[in-house]
mmCIF file with all atom_site columns, N, CA, C and O in Angstrom:
data_model
loop_
_atom_site.group_PDB
_atom_site.id
_atom_site.type_symbol
_atom_site.label_atom_id
_atom_site.label_alt_id
_atom_site.label_comp_id
_atom_site.label_asym_id
_atom_site.label_entity_id
_atom_site.label_seq_id
_atom_site.pdbx_PDB_ins_code
_atom_site.Cartn_x
_atom_site.Cartn_y
_atom_site.Cartn_z
_atom_site.occupancy
_atom_site.B_iso_or_equiv
_atom_site.pdbx_formal_charge
_atom_site.auth_seq_id
_atom_site.auth_comp_id
_atom_site.auth_asym_id
_atom_site.auth_atom_id
_atom_site.pdbx_PDB_model_num
ATOM 1   N N  . MET N 1 1  ? 0.842   -1.192 0.000   1.00 75.00 ? 1  MET N N  1
ATOM 2   C CA . MET N 1 1  ? 0.000   0.000  0.000   1.00 75.00 ? 1  MET N CA 1
ATOM 3   C C  . MET N 1 1  ? 0.880   1.246  0.000   1.00 75.00 ? 1  MET N C  1
ATOM 4   O O  . MET N 1 1  ? 1.912   1.270  0.646   1.00 75.00 ? 1  MET N O  1
ATOM 5   N N  . THR N 1 2  ? 0.375   2.223  -0.685  1.00 93.00 ? 2  THR N N  1
ATOM 6   C CA . THR N 1 2  ? 1.130   3.471  -0.740  1.00 93.00 ? 2  THR N CA 1
ATOM 7   C C  . THR N 1 2  ? 0.685   4.393  0.390   1.00 93.00 ? 2  THR N C  1
ATOM 8   O O  . THR N 1 2  ? -0.294  4.117  1.103   1.00 93.00 ? 2  THR N O  1
ATOM 9   N N  . LYS N 1 3  ? 1.379   5.489  0.514   1.00 93.00 ? 3  LYS N N  1
ATOM 10  C CA . LYS N 1 3  ? 1.044   6.476  1.543   1.00 93.00 ? 3  LYS N CA 1
ATOM 11  C C  . LYS N 1 3  ? -0.371  7.026  1.313   1.00 93.00 ? 3  LYS N C  1
ATOM 12  O O  . LYS N 1 3  ? -1.124  7.259  2.251   1.00 93.00 ? 3  LYS N O  1
ATOM 13  N N  . TYR N 1 4  ? -0.738  7.193  0.034   1.00 93.00 ? 4  TYR N N  1
ATOM 14  C CA . TYR N 1 4  ? -2.084  7.682  -0.305  1.00 93.00 ? 4  TYR N CA 1
ATOM 15  C C  . TYR N 1 4  ? -3.157  6.751  0.259   1.00 93.00 ? 4  TYR N C  1
ATOM 16  O O  . TYR N 1 4  ? -4.135  7.195  0.835   1.00 93.00 ? 4  TYR N O  1
ATOM 17  N N  . HIS N 1 5  ? -2.967  5.442  0.062   1.00 94.00 ? 5  HIS N N  1
ATOM 18  C CA . HIS N 1 5  ? -3.948  4.473  0.553   1.00 94.00 ? 5  HIS N CA 1
ATOM 19  C C  . HIS N 1 5  ? -4.050  4.515  2.076   1.00 94.00 ? 5  HIS N C  1
ATOM 20  O O  . HIS N 1 5  ? -5.148  4.443  2.629   1.00 94.00 ? 5  HIS N O  1
ATOM 21  N N  . GLU N 1 6  ? -2.925  4.624  2.743   1.00 94.00 ? 6  GLU N N  1
ATOM 22  C CA . GLU N 1 6  ? -2.929  4.677  4.204   1.00 94.00 ? 6  GLU N CA 1
ATOM 23  C C  . GLU N 1 6  ? -3.672  5.913  4.702   1.00 94.00 ? 6  GLU N C  1
ATOM 24  O O  . GLU N 1 6  ? -4.455  5.841  5.650   1.00 94.00 ? 6  GLU N O  1
ATOM 25  N N  . GLU N 1 7  ? -3.441  7.059  4.033   1.00 94.00 ? 7  GLU N N  1
ATOM 26  C CA . GLU N 1 7  ? -4.133  8.287  4.426   1.00 94.00 ? 7  GLU N CA 1
ATOM 27  C C  . GLU N 1 7  ? -5.630  8.183  4.154   1.00 94.00 ? 7  GLU N C  1
ATOM 28  O O  . GLU N 1 7  ? -6.451  8.627  4.952   1.00 94.00 ? 7  GLU N O  1
ATOM 29  N N  . SER N 1 8  ? -5.990  7.593  3.027   1.00 94.00 ? 8  SER N N  1
ATOM 30  C CA . SER N 1 8  ? -7.398  7.420  2.669   1.00 94.00 ? 8  SER N CA 1
ATOM 31  C C  . SER N 1 8  ? -8.119  6.548  3.695   1.00 94.00 ? 8  SER N C  1
ATOM 32  O O  . SER N 1 8  ? -9.223  6.872  4.149   1.00 94.00 ? 8  SER N O  1
ATOM 33  N N  . ILE N 1 9  ? -7.485  5.448  4.088   1.00 94.00 ? 9  ILE N N  1
ATOM 34  C CA . ILE N 1 9  ? -8.074  4.548  5.083   1.00 94.00 ? 9  ILE N CA 1
ATOM 35  C C  . ILE N 1 9  ? -8.219  5.264  6.423   1.00 94.00 ? 9  ILE N C  1
ATOM 36  O O  . ILE N 1 9  ? -9.244  5.132  7.104   1.00 94.00 ? 9  ILE N O  1
ATOM 37  N N  . ALA N 1 10 ? -7.222  6.036  6.805   1.00 94.00 ? 10 ALA N N  1
ATOM 38  C CA . ALA N 1 10 ? -7.275  6.772  8.069   1.00 94.00 ? 10 ALA N CA 1
ATOM 39  C C  . ALA N 1 10 ? -8.428  7.783  8.063   1.00 94.00 ? 10 ALA N C  1
ATOM 40  O O  . ALA N 1 10 ? -9.145  7.927  9.061   1.00 94.00 ? 10 ALA N O  1
ATOM 41  N N  . LYS N 1 11 ? -8.629  8.465  6.937   1.00 94.00 ? 11 LYS N N  1
ATOM 42  C CA . LYS N 1 11 ? -9.738  9.435  6.837   1.00 94.00 ? 11 LYS N CA 1
ATOM 43  C C  . LYS N 1 11 ? -11.081 8.729  6.960   1.00 94.00 ? 11 LYS N C  1
ATOM 44  O O  . LYS N 1 11 ? -11.990 9.215  7.631   1.00 94.00 ? 11 LYS N O  1
ATOM 45  N N  . LYS N 1 12 ? -11.219 7.576  6.302   1.00 93.00 ? 12 LYS N N  1
ATOM 46  C CA . LYS N 1 12 ? -12.474 6.824  6.367   1.00 93.00 ? 12 LYS N CA 1
ATOM 47  C C  . LYS N 1 12 ? -12.754 6.369  7.795   1.00 93.00 ? 12 LYS N C  1
ATOM 48  O O  . LYS N 1 12 ? -13.883 6.461  8.279   1.00 93.00 ? 12 LYS N O  1
ATOM 49  N N  . LYS N 1 13 ? -11.731 5.869  8.473   1.00 94.00 ? 13 LYS N N  1
ATOM 50  C CA . LYS N 1 13 ? -11.910 5.420  9.857   1.00 94.00 ? 13 LYS N CA 1
ATOM 51  C C  . LYS N 1 13 ? -12.312 6.577  10.759  1.00 94.00 ? 13 LYS N C  1
ATOM 52  O O  . LYS N 1 13 ? -13.165 6.428  11.636  1.00 94.00 ? 13 LYS N O  1
ATOM 53  N N  . ALA N 1 14 ? -11.717 7.754  10.541  1.00 92.00 ? 14 ALA N N  1
ATOM 54  C CA . ALA N 1 14 ? -12.056 8.932  11.349  1.00 92.00 ? 14 ALA N CA 1
ATOM 55  C C  . ALA N 1 14 ? -13.498 9.349  11.106  1.00 92.00 ? 14 ALA N C  1
ATOM 56  O O  . ALA N 1 14 ? -14.220 9.693  12.047  1.00 92.00 ? 14 ALA N O  1
ATOM 57  N N  . SER N 1 15 ? -13.953 9.313  9.857   1.00 90.00 ? 15 SER N N  1
ATOM 58  C CA . SER N 1 15 ? -15.332 9.716  9.576   1.00 90.00 ? 15 SER N CA 1
ATOM 59  C C  . SER N 1 15 ? -16.322 8.705  10.159  1.00 90.00 ? 15 SER N C  1
ATOM 60  O O  . SER N 1 15 ? -17.385 9.084  10.660  1.00 90.00 ? 15 SER N O  1
ATOM 61  N N  . ILE N 1 16 ? -15.969 7.436  10.144  1.00 88.00 ? 16 ILE N N  1
ATOM 62  C CA . ILE N 1 16 ? -16.841 6.412  10.740  1.00 88.00 ? 16 ILE N CA 1
ATOM 63  C C  . ILE N 1 16 ? -16.969 6.649  12.248  1.00 88.00 ? 16 ILE N C  1
ATOM 64  O O  . ILE N 1 16 ? -18.060 6.563  12.806  1.00 88.00 ? 16 ILE N O  1
ATOM 65  N N  . GLU N 1 17 ? -15.871 6.970  12.908  1.00 89.00 ? 17 GLU N N  1
ATOM 66  C CA . GLU N 1 17 ? -15.918 7.255  14.343  1.00 89.00 ? 17 GLU N CA 1
ATOM 67  C C  . GLU N 1 17 ? -16.813 8.458  14.624  1.00 89.00 ? 17 GLU N C  1
ATOM 68  O O  . GLU N 1 17 ? -17.572 8.473  15.587  1.00 89.00 ? 17 GLU N O  1
ATOM 69  N N  . CYS N 1 18 ? -16.732 9.465  13.765  1.00 85.00 ? 18 CYS N N  1
ATOM 70  C CA . CYS N 1 18 ? -17.560 10.662 13.916  1.00 85.00 ? 18 CYS N CA 1
ATOM 71  C C  . CYS N 1 18 ? -19.037 10.291 13.796  1.00 85.00 ? 18 CYS N C  1
ATOM 72  O O  . CYS N 1 18 ? -19.874 10.748 14.565  1.00 85.00 ? 18 CYS N O  1
ATOM 73  N N  . TRP N 1 19 ? -19.376 9.448  12.802  1.00 80.00 ? 19 TRP N N  1
ATOM 74  C CA . TRP N 1 19 ? -20.768 9.037  12.607  1.00 80.00 ? 19 TRP N CA 1
ATOM 75  C C  . TRP N 1 19 ? -21.283 8.256  13.805  1.00 80.00 ? 19 TRP N C  1
ATOM 76  O O  . TRP N 1 19 ? -22.437 8.384  14.197  1.00 80.00 ? 19 TRP N O  1
ATOM 77  N N  . LYS N 1 20 ? -20.426 7.424  14.394  1.00 82.00 ? 20 LYS N N  1
ATOM 78  C CA . LYS N 1 20 ? -20.839 6.624  15.548  1.00 82.00 ? 20 LYS N CA 1
ATOM 79  C C  . LYS N 1 20 ? -21.192 7.506  16.739  1.00 82.00 ? 20 LYS N C  1
ATOM 80  O O  . LYS N 1 20 ? -22.074 7.173  17.523  1.00 82.00 ? 20 LYS N O  1
ATOM 81  N N  . LYS N 1 21 ? -20.505 8.628  16.874  1.00 83.00 ? 21 LYS N N  1
ATOM 82  C CA . LYS N 1 21 ? -20.767 9.543  17.985  1.00 83.00 ? 21 LYS N CA 1
ATOM 83  C C  . LYS N 1 21 ? -22.067 10.314 17.796  1.00 83.00 ? 21 LYS N C  1
ATOM 84  O O  . LYS N 1 21 ? -22.655 10.788 18.755  1.00 83.00 ? 21 LYS N O  1
ATOM 85  N N  . GLN N 1 22 ? -22.521 10.456 16.542  1.00 83.00 ? 22 GLN N N  1
ATOM 86  C CA . GLN N 1 22 ? -23.734 11.220 16.240  1.00 83.00 ? 22 GLN N CA 1
ATOM 87  C C  . GLN N 1 22 ? -24.722 10.330 15.488  1.00 83.00 ? 22 GLN N C  1
ATOM 88  O O  . GLN N 1 22 ? -24.829 10.422 14.270  1.00 83.00 ? 22 GLN N O  1
ATOM 89  N N  . PRO N 1 23 ? -25.432 9.473  16.198  1.00 77.00 ? 23 PRO N N  1
ATOM 90  C CA . PRO N 1 23 ? -26.361 8.575  15.503  1.00 77.00 ? 23 PRO N CA 1
ATOM 91  C C  . PRO N 1 23 ? -27.487 9.364  14.831  1.00 77.00 ? 23 PRO N C  1
ATOM 92  O O  . PRO N 1 23 ? -27.859 10.457 15.262  1.00 77.00 ? 23 PRO N O  1
ATOM 93  N N  . LEU N 1 24 ? -28.020 8.791  13.752  1.00 78.00 ? 24 LEU N N  1
ATOM 94  C CA . LEU N 1 24 ? -29.092 9.438  13.008  1.00 78.00 ? 24 LEU N CA 1
ATOM 95  C C  . LEU N 1 24 ? -30.388 9.421  13.799  1.00 78.00 ? 24 LEU N C  1
ATOM 96  O O  . LEU N 1 24 ? -30.684 8.475  14.531  1.00 78.00 ? 24 LEU N O  1
ATOM 97  N N  . LYS N 1 25 ? -31.171 10.454 13.611  1.00 86.00 ? 25 LYS N N  1
ATOM 98  C CA . LYS N 1 25 ? -32.520 10.475 14.170  1.00 86.00 ? 25 LYS N CA 1
ATOM 99  C C  . LYS N 1 25 ? -33.361 9.506  13.339  1.00 86.00 ? 25 LYS N C  1
ATOM 100 O O  . LYS N 1 25 ? -33.042 9.249  12.174  1.00 86.00 ? 25 LYS N O  1
ATOM 101 N N  . PRO N 1 26 ? -34.445 8.973  13.903  1.00 86.00 ? 26 PRO N N  1
ATOM 102 C CA . PRO N 1 26 ? -35.260 8.008  13.145  1.00 86.00 ? 26 PRO N CA 1
ATOM 103 C C  . PRO N 1 26 ? -35.728 8.542  11.788  1.00 86.00 ? 26 PRO N C  1
ATOM 104 O O  . PRO N 1 26 ? -35.731 7.809  10.801  1.00 86.00 ? 26 PRO N O  1
ATOM 105 N N  . GLU N 1 27 ? -36.103 9.838  11.717  1.00 90.00 ? 27 GLU N N  1
ATOM 106 C CA . GLU N 1 27 ? -36.570 10.382 10.430  1.00 90.00 ? 27 GLU N CA 1
ATOM 107 C C  . GLU N 1 27 ? -35.437 10.396 9.411   1.00 90.00 ? 27 GLU N C  1
ATOM 108 O O  . GLU N 1 27 ? -35.637 10.088 8.238   1.00 90.00 ? 27 GLU N O  1
ATOM 109 N N  . GLU N 1 28 ? -34.237 10.772 9.870   1.00 87.00 ? 28 GLU N N  1
ATOM 110 C CA . GLU N 1 28 ? -33.088 10.810 8.972   1.00 87.00 ? 28 GLU N CA 1
ATOM 111 C C  . GLU N 1 28 ? -32.736 9.401  8.489   1.00 87.00 ? 28 GLU N C  1
ATOM 112 O O  . GLU N 1 28 ? -32.411 9.194  7.326   1.00 87.00 ? 28 GLU N O  1
ATOM 113 N N  . TYR N 1 29 ? -32.825 8.441  9.399   1.00 85.00 ? 29 TYR N N  1
ATOM 114 C CA . TYR N 1 29 ? -32.529 7.060  9.048   1.00 85.00 ? 29 TYR N CA 1
ATOM 115 C C  . TYR N 1 29 ? -33.501 6.568  7.984   1.00 85.00 ? 29 TYR N C  1
ATOM 116 O O  . TYR N 1 29 ? -33.103 5.972  6.988   1.00 85.00 ? 29 TYR N O  1
ATOM 117 N N  . ARG N 1 30 ? -34.797 6.845  8.186   1.00 90.00 ? 30 ARG N N  1
ATOM 118 C CA . ARG N 1 30 ? -35.800 6.399  7.223   1.00 90.00 ? 30 ARG N CA 1
ATOM 119 C C  . ARG N 1 30 ? -35.616 7.059  5.859   1.00 90.00 ? 30 ARG N C  1
ATOM 120 O O  . ARG N 1 30 ? -35.734 6.401  4.825   1.00 90.00 ? 30 ARG N O  1
ATOM 121 N N  . SER N 1 31 ? -35.324 8.358  5.850   1.00 92.00 ? 31 SER N N  1
ATOM 122 C CA . SER N 1 31 ? -35.155 9.042  4.565   1.00 92.00 ? 31 SER N CA 1
ATOM 123 C C  . SER N 1 31 ? -33.912 8.521  3.839   1.00 92.00 ? 31 SER N C  1
ATOM 124 O O  . SER N 1 31 ? -33.927 8.349  2.620   1.00 92.00 ? 31 SER N O  1
ATOM 125 N N  . GLN N 1 32 ? -32.845 8.252  4.588   1.00 90.00 ? 32 GLN N N  1
ATOM 126 C CA . GLN N 1 32 ? -31.632 7.710  3.974   1.00 90.00 ? 32 GLN N CA 1
ATOM 127 C C  . GLN N 1 32 ? -31.902 6.306  3.425   1.00 90.00 ? 32 GLN N C  1
ATOM 128 O O  . GLN N 1 32 ? -31.512 5.978  2.311   1.00 90.00 ? 32 GLN N O  1
ATOM 129 N N  . PHE N 1 33 ? -32.617 5.494  4.184   1.00 91.00 ? 33 PHE N N  1
ATOM 130 C CA . PHE N 1 33 ? -32.937 4.134  3.757   1.00 91.00 ? 33 PHE N CA 1
ATOM 131 C C  . PHE N 1 33 ? -33.787 4.176  2.489   1.00 91.00 ? 33 PHE N C  1
ATOM 132 O O  . PHE N 1 33 ? -33.559 3.428  1.541   1.00 91.00 ? 33 PHE N O  1
ATOM 133 N N  . LYS N 1 34 ? -34.760 5.097  2.470   1.00 95.00 ? 34 LYS N N  1
ATOM 134 C CA . LYS N 1 34 ? -35.631 5.237  1.296   1.00 95.00 ? 34 LYS N CA 1
ATOM 135 C C  . LYS N 1 34 ? -34.821 5.636  0.064   1.00 95.00 ? 34 LYS N C  1
ATOM 136 O O  . LYS N 1 34 ? -35.003 5.092  -1.025  1.00 95.00 ? 34 LYS N O  1
ATOM 137 N N  . ARG N 1 35 ? -33.897 6.602  0.230   1.00 95.00 ? 35 ARG N N  1
ATOM 138 C CA . ARG N 1 35 ? -33.047 7.054  -0.874  1.00 95.00 ? 35 ARG N CA 1
ATOM 139 C C  . ARG N 1 35 ? -32.199 5.900  -1.413  1.00 95.00 ? 35 ARG N C  1
ATOM 140 O O  . ARG N 1 35 ? -32.094 5.694  -2.627  1.00 95.00 ? 35 ARG N O  1
ATOM 141 N N  . LEU N 1 36 ? -31.596 5.135  -0.501  1.00 93.00 ? 36 LEU N N  1
ATOM 142 C CA . LEU N 1 36 ? -30.755 4.013  -0.916  1.00 93.00 ? 36 LEU N CA 1
ATOM 143 C C  . LEU N 1 36 ? -31.578 2.948  -1.640  1.00 93.00 ? 36 LEU N C  1
ATOM 144 O O  . LEU N 1 36 ? -31.131 2.375  -2.637  1.00 93.00 ? 36 LEU N O  1
ATOM 145 N N  . ARG N 1 37 ? -32.788 2.685  -1.165  1.00 95.00 ? 37 ARG N N  1
ATOM 146 C CA . ARG N 1 37 ? -33.662 1.702  -1.805  1.00 95.00 ? 37 ARG N CA 1
ATOM 147 C C  . ARG N 1 37 ? -34.028 2.156  -3.214  1.00 95.00 ? 37 ARG N C  1
ATOM 148 O O  . ARG N 1 37 ? -34.004 1.367  -4.161  1.00 95.00 ? 37 ARG N O  1
ATOM 149 N N  . GLU N 1 38 ? -34.342 3.457  -3.371  1.00 95.00 ? 38 GLU N N  1
ATOM 150 C CA . GLU N 1 38 ? -34.680 3.992  -4.693  1.00 95.00 ? 38 GLU N CA 1
ATOM 151 C C  . GLU N 1 38 ? -33.495 3.882  -5.646  1.00 95.00 ? 38 GLU N C  1
ATOM 152 O O  . GLU N 1 38 ? -33.668 3.539  -6.816  1.00 95.00 ? 38 GLU N O  1
ATOM 153 N N  . GLN N 1 39 ? -32.296 4.169  -5.137  1.00 94.00 ? 39 GLN N N  1
ATOM 154 C CA . GLN N 1 39 ? -31.097 4.062  -5.982  1.00 94.00 ? 39 GLN N CA 1
ATOM 155 C C  . GLN N 1 39 ? -30.875 2.619  -6.420  1.00 94.00 ? 39 GLN N C  1
ATOM 156 O O  . GLN N 1 39 ? -30.544 2.350  -7.570  1.00 94.00 ? 39 GLN N O  1
ATOM 157 N N  . ARG N 1 40 ? -31.084 1.678  -5.492  1.00 93.00 ? 40 ARG N N  1
ATOM 158 C CA . ARG N 1 40 ? -30.894 0.267  -5.823  1.00 93.00 ? 40 ARG N CA 1
ATOM 159 C C  . ARG N 1 40 ? -31.902 -0.183 -6.869  1.00 93.00 ? 40 ARG N C  1
ATOM 160 O O  . ARG N 1 40 ? -31.549 -0.852 -7.842  1.00 93.00 ? 40 ARG N O  1
ATOM 161 N N  . LEU N 1 41 ? -33.165 0.230  -6.708  1.00 93.00 ? 41 LEU N N  1
ATOM 162 C CA . LEU N 1 41 ? -34.182 -0.143 -7.675  1.00 93.00 ? 41 LEU N CA 1
ATOM 163 C C  . LEU N 1 41 ? -33.879 0.433  -9.059  1.00 93.00 ? 41 LEU N C  1
ATOM 164 O O  . LEU N 1 41 ? -34.052 -0.240 -10.081 1.00 93.00 ? 41 LEU N O  1
ATOM 165 N N  . ALA N 1 42 ? -33.413 1.673  -9.095  1.00 92.00 ? 42 ALA N N  1
ATOM 166 C CA . ALA N 1 42 ? -33.055 2.298  -10.371 1.00 92.00 ? 42 ALA N CA 1
ATOM 167 C C  . ALA N 1 42 ? -31.906 1.538  -11.045 1.00 92.00 ? 42 ALA N C  1
ATOM 168 O O  . ALA N 1 42 ? -31.907 1.316  -12.256 1.00 92.00 ? 42 ALA N O  1
ATOM 169 N N  . ARG N 1 43 ? -30.919 1.139  -10.242 1.00 90.00 ? 43 ARG N N  1
ATOM 170 C CA . ARG N 1 43 ? -29.778 0.392  -10.768 1.00 90.00 ? 43 ARG N CA 1
ATOM 171 C C  . ARG N 1 43 ? -30.217 -0.968 -11.315 1.00 90.00 ? 43 ARG N C  1
ATOM 172 O O  . ARG N 1 43 ? -29.813 -1.381 -12.381 1.00 90.00 ? 43 ARG N O  1
ATOM 173 N N  . GLU N 1 44 ? -31.091 -1.652 -10.556 1.00 91.00 ? 44 GLU N N  1
ATOM 174 C CA . GLU N 1 44 ? -31.507 -2.987 -10.959 1.00 91.00 ? 44 GLU N CA 1
ATOM 175 C C  . GLU N 1 44 ? -32.417 -2.939 -12.185 1.00 91.00 ? 44 GLU N C  1
ATOM 176 O O  . GLU N 1 44 ? -32.423 -3.858 -12.988 1.00 91.00 ? 44 GLU N O  1
ATOM 177 N N  . SER N 1 45 ? -33.195 -1.876 -12.328 1.00 90.00 ? 45 SER N N  1
ATOM 178 C CA . SER N 1 45 ? -34.101 -1.790 -13.475 1.00 90.00 ? 45 SER N CA 1
ATOM 179 C C  . SER N 1 45 ? -33.348 -1.534 -14.772 1.00 90.00 ? 45 SER N C  1
ATOM 180 O O  . SER N 1 45 ? -33.834 -1.850 -15.853 1.00 90.00 ? 45 SER N O  1
ATOM 181 N N  . LYS N 1 46 ? -32.125 -0.982 -14.686 1.00 81.00 ? 46 LYS N N  1
ATOM 182 C CA . LYS N 1 46 ? -31.319 -0.728 -15.883 1.00 81.00 ? 46 LYS N CA 1
ATOM 183 C C  . LYS N 1 46 ? -30.755 -2.014 -16.451 1.00 81.00 ? 46 LYS N C  1
ATOM 184 O O  . LYS N 1 46 ? -30.556 -2.124 -17.646 1.00 81.00 ? 46 LYS N O  1
ATOM 185 N N  . SER N 1 47 ? -30.473 -2.981 -15.596 1.00 68.00 ? 47 SER N N  1
ATOM 186 C CA . SER N 1 47 ? -29.832 -4.216 -16.076 1.00 68.00 ? 47 SER N CA 1
ATOM 187 C C  . SER N 1 47 ? -30.807 -5.262 -16.524 1.00 68.00 ? 47 SER N C  1
ATOM 188 O O  . SER N 1 47 ? -31.939 -5.119 -16.671 1.00 68.00 ? 47 SER N O  1
#
């Protein structure tokens, strides 16, 4: 792995820790889940 990869992984781990400290409210969770489901359906309908 290069230095770039190590820095990228470190940034991802830091952002995950940040998300864990600030859990989503139920409304935010539902809207995010709905968005992801719509994206998946759009992707699957293309193939």
